[in-house]
mmCIF file of C-alpha atoms and ligand atoms in Angstrom:
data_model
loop_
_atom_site.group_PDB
_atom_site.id
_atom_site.type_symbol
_atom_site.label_atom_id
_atom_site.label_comp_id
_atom_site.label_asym_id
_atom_site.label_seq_id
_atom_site.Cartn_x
_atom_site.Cartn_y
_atom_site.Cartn_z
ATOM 1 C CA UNK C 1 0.000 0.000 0.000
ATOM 2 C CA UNK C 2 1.024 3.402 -0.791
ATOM 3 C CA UNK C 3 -0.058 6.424 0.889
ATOM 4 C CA UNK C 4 0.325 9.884 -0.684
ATOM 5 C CA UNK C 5 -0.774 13.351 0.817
ATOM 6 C CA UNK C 6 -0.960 15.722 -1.223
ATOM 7 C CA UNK C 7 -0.104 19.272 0.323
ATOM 8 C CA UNK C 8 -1.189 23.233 -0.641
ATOM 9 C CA UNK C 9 -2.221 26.416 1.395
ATOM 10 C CA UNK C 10 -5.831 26.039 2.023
ATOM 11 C CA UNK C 11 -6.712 22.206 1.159
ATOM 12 C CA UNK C 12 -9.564 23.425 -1.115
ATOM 13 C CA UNK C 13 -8.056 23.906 -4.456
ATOM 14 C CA UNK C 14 -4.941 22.571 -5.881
ATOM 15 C CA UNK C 15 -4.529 20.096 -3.141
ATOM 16 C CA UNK C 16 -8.392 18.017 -3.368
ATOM 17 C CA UNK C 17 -7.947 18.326 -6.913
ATOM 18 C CA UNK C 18 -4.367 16.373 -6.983
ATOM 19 C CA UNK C 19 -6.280 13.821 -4.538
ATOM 20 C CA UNK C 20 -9.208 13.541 -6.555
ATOM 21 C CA UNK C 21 -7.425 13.232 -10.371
ATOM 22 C CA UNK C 22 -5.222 10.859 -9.009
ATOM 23 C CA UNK C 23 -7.585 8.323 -7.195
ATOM 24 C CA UNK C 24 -9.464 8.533 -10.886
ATOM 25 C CA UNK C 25 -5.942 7.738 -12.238
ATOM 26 C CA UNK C 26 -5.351 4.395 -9.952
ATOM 27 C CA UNK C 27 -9.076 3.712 -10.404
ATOM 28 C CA UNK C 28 -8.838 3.627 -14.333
ATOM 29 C CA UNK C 29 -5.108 1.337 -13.639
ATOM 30 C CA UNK C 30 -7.159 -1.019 -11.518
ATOM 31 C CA UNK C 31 -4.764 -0.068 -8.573
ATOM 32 C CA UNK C 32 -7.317 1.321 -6.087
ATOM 33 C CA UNK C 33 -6.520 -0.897 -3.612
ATOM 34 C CA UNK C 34 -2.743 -0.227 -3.795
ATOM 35 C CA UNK C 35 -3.167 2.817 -2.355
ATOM 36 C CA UNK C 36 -4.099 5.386 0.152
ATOM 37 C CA UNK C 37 -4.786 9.248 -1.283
ATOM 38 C CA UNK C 38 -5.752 11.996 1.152
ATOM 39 C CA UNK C 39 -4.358 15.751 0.899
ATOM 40 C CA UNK C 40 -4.246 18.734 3.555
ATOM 41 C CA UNK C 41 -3.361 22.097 3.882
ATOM 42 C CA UNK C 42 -0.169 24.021 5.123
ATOM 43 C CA UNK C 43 -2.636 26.635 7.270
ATOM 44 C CA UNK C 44 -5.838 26.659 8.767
ATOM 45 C CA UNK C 45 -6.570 29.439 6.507
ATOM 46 C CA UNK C 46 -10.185 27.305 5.652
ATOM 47 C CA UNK C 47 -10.922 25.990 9.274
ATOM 48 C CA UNK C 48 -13.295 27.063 11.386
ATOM 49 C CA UNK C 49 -14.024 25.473 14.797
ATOM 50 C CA UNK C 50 -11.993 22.508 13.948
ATOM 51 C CA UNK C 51 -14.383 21.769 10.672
ATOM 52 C CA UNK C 52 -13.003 22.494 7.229
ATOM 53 C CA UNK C 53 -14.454 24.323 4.255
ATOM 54 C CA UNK C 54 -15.394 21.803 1.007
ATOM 55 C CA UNK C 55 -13.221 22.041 -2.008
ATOM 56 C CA UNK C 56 -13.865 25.807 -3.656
ATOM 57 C CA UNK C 57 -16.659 25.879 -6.685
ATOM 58 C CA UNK C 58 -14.691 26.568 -9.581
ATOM 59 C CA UNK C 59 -12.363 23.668 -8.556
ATOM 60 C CA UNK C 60 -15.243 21.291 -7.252
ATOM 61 C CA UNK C 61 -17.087 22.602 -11.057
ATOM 62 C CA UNK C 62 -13.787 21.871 -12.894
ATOM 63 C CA UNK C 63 -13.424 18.044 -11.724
ATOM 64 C CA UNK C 64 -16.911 17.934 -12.505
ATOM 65 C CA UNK C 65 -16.160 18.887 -15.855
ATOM 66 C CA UNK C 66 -13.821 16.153 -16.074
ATOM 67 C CA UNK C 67 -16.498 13.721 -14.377
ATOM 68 C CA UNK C 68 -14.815 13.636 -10.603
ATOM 69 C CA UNK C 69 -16.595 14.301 -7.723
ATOM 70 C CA UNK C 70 -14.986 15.805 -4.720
ATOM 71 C CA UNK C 71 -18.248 15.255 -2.569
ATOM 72 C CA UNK C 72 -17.726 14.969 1.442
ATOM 73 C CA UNK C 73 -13.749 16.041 1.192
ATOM 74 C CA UNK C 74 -13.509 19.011 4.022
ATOM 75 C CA UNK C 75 -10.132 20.937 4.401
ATOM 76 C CA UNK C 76 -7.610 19.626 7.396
ATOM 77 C CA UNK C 77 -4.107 20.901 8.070
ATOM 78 C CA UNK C 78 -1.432 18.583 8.051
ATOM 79 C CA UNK C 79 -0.440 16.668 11.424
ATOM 80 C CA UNK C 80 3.144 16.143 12.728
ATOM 81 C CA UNK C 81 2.138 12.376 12.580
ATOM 82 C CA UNK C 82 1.120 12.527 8.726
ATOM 83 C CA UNK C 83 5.301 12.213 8.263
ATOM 84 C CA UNK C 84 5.406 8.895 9.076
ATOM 85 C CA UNK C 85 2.020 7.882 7.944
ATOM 86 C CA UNK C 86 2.813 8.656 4.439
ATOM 87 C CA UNK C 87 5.151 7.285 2.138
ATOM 88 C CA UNK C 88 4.890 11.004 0.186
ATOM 89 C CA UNK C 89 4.327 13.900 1.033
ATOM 90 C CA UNK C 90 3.050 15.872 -2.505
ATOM 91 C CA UNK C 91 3.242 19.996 -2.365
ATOM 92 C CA UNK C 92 2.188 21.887 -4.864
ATOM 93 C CA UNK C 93 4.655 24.874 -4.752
ATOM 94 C CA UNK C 94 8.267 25.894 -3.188
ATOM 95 C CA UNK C 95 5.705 28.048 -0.957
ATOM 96 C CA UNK C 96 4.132 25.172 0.962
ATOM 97 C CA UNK C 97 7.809 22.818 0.798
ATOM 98 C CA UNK C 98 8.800 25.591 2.864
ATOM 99 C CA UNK C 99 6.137 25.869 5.202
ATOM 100 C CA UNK C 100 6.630 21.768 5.607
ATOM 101 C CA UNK C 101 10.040 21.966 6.365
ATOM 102 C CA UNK C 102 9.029 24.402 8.758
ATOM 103 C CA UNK C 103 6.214 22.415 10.579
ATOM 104 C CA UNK C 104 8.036 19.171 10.351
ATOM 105 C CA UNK C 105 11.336 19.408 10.331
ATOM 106 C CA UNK C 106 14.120 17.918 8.500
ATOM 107 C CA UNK C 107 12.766 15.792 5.775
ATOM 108 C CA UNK C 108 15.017 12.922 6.954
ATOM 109 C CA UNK C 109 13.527 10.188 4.744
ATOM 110 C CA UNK C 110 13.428 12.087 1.779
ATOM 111 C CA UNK C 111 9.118 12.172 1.269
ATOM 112 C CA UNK C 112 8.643 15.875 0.696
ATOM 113 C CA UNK C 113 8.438 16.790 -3.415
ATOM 114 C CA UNK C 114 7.067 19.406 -5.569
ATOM 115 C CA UNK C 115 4.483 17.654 -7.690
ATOM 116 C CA UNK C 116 5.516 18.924 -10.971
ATOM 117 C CA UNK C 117 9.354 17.438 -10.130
ATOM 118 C CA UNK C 118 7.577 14.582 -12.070
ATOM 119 C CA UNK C 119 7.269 16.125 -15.187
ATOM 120 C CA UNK C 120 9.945 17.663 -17.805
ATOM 121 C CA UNK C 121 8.961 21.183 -16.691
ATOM 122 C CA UNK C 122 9.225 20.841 -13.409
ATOM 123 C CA UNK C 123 7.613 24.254 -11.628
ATOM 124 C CA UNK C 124 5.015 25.365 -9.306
ATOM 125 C CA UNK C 125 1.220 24.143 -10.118
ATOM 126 C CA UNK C 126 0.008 27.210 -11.431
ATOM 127 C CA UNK C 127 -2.196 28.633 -8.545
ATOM 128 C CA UNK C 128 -6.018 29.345 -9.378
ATOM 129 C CA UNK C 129 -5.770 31.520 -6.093
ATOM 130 C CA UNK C 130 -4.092 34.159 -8.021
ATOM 131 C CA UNK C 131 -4.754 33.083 -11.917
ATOM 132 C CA UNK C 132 -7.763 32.626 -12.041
ATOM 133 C CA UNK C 133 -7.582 29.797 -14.354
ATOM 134 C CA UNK C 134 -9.161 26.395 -12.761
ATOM 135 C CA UNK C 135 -8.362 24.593 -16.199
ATOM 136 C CA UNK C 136 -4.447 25.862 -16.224
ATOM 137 C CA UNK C 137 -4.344 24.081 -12.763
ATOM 138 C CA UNK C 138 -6.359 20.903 -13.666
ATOM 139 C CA UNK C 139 -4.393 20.677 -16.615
ATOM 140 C CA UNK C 140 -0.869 20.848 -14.359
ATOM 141 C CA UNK C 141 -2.163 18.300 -11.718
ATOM 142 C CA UNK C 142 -2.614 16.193 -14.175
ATOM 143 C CA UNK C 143 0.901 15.975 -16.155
ATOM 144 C CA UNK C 144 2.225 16.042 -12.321
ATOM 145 C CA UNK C 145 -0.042 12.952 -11.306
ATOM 146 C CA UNK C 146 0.522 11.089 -14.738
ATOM 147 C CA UNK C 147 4.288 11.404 -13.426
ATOM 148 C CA UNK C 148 3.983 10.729 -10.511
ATOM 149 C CA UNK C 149 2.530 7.153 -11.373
ATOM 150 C CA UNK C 150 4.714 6.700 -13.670
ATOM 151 C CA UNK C 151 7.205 6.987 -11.313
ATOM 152 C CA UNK C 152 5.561 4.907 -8.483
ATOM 153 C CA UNK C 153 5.250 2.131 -10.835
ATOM 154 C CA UNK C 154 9.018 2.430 -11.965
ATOM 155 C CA UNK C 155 10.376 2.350 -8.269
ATOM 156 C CA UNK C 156 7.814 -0.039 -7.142
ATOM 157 C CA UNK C 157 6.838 2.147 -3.935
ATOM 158 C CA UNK C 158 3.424 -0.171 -3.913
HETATM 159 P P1 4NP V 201 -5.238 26.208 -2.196
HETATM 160 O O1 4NP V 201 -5.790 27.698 -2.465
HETATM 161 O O2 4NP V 201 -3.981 26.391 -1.345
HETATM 162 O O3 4NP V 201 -4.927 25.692 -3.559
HETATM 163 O O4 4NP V 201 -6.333 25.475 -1.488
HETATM 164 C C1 4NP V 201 -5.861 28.674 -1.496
HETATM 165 C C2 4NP V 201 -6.911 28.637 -0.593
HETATM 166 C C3 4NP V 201 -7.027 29.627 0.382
HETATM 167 C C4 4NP V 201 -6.070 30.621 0.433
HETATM 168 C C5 4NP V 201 -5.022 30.655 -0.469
HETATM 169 C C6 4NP V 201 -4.912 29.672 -1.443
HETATM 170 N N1 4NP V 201 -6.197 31.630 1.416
HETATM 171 O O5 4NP V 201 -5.339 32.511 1.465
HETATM 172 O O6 4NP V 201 -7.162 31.580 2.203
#
């Protein structure tokens, strides 16, 4: 079993979508049960009273678009504990890699990447946040999480 968090600022756009195209992604491989996909924020920017927002409409209407329902998934922040829980830890810019390092310490076993280190263009996933653009960011989650199987299945984490 592999477990993979994936990691932004507020856990309710770039982050859920990353969770949510890549469980469609093992789904569609028939490796569902190989893994474990869950994804947090750096902040409690979108917590209130200990219960998290849902994922943000224009990124809940653009994996719609795409046929992926992000139904019941609530923002958390990430736990100390989530280090060792997870075999990867997934960020989605050098913003929240350094807020990790920051909140967890030295990344002693090596789990803490940039999602689009697994393409050729390495990069921050463009951030809807401040663009805007929903489909720009779908359409970078996705190169990163094609990768990012790709190179799962190479090293044989599962
Ligand atoms: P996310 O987007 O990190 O992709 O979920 C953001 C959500 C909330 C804020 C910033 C980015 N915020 O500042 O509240």
């Amino acid at each position: 079993m592999t477990k993979i968090m994936f990691v932004c600022h507020g856990n309710i756009c770039r982050s859920p979508m990353a969770e949510f195209v890549l469980k469609d992604m093992v789904e569609k491989a028939g490796l569902s049960d190989e893994f474990f996909i869950s994804s947090c924020a750096t902040s409690t920017e979108e917590i209130y009273g200990g219960v998290g927002n849902h994922v943000y409409p224009p990124a809940r209407r653009e994996l719609a678009k795409h046929g992926l329902s992000c139904d019941g998934k609530r923002a958390v922040q990430i736990k100390p504990s989530d280090y060792d829980k997870y075999d990867l830890l997934v960020a989605m810019d050098s913003n929240n890699i350094r807020n990790l390092s920051r909140m967890l310490g030295e990344d002693k076993q090596n789990k803490i990447k940039k999602l689009m280190s697994f393409t050729d263009r390495g990069g921050d996933v463009a951030d809807p946040w401040y663009t805007g653009d929903f489909e720009l960011t779908y359409r970078d989650i996705v190169d990163g999480c094609k990768g990012l199987l790709e190179y799962l299945m190479k090293n044989s984490i599962t």
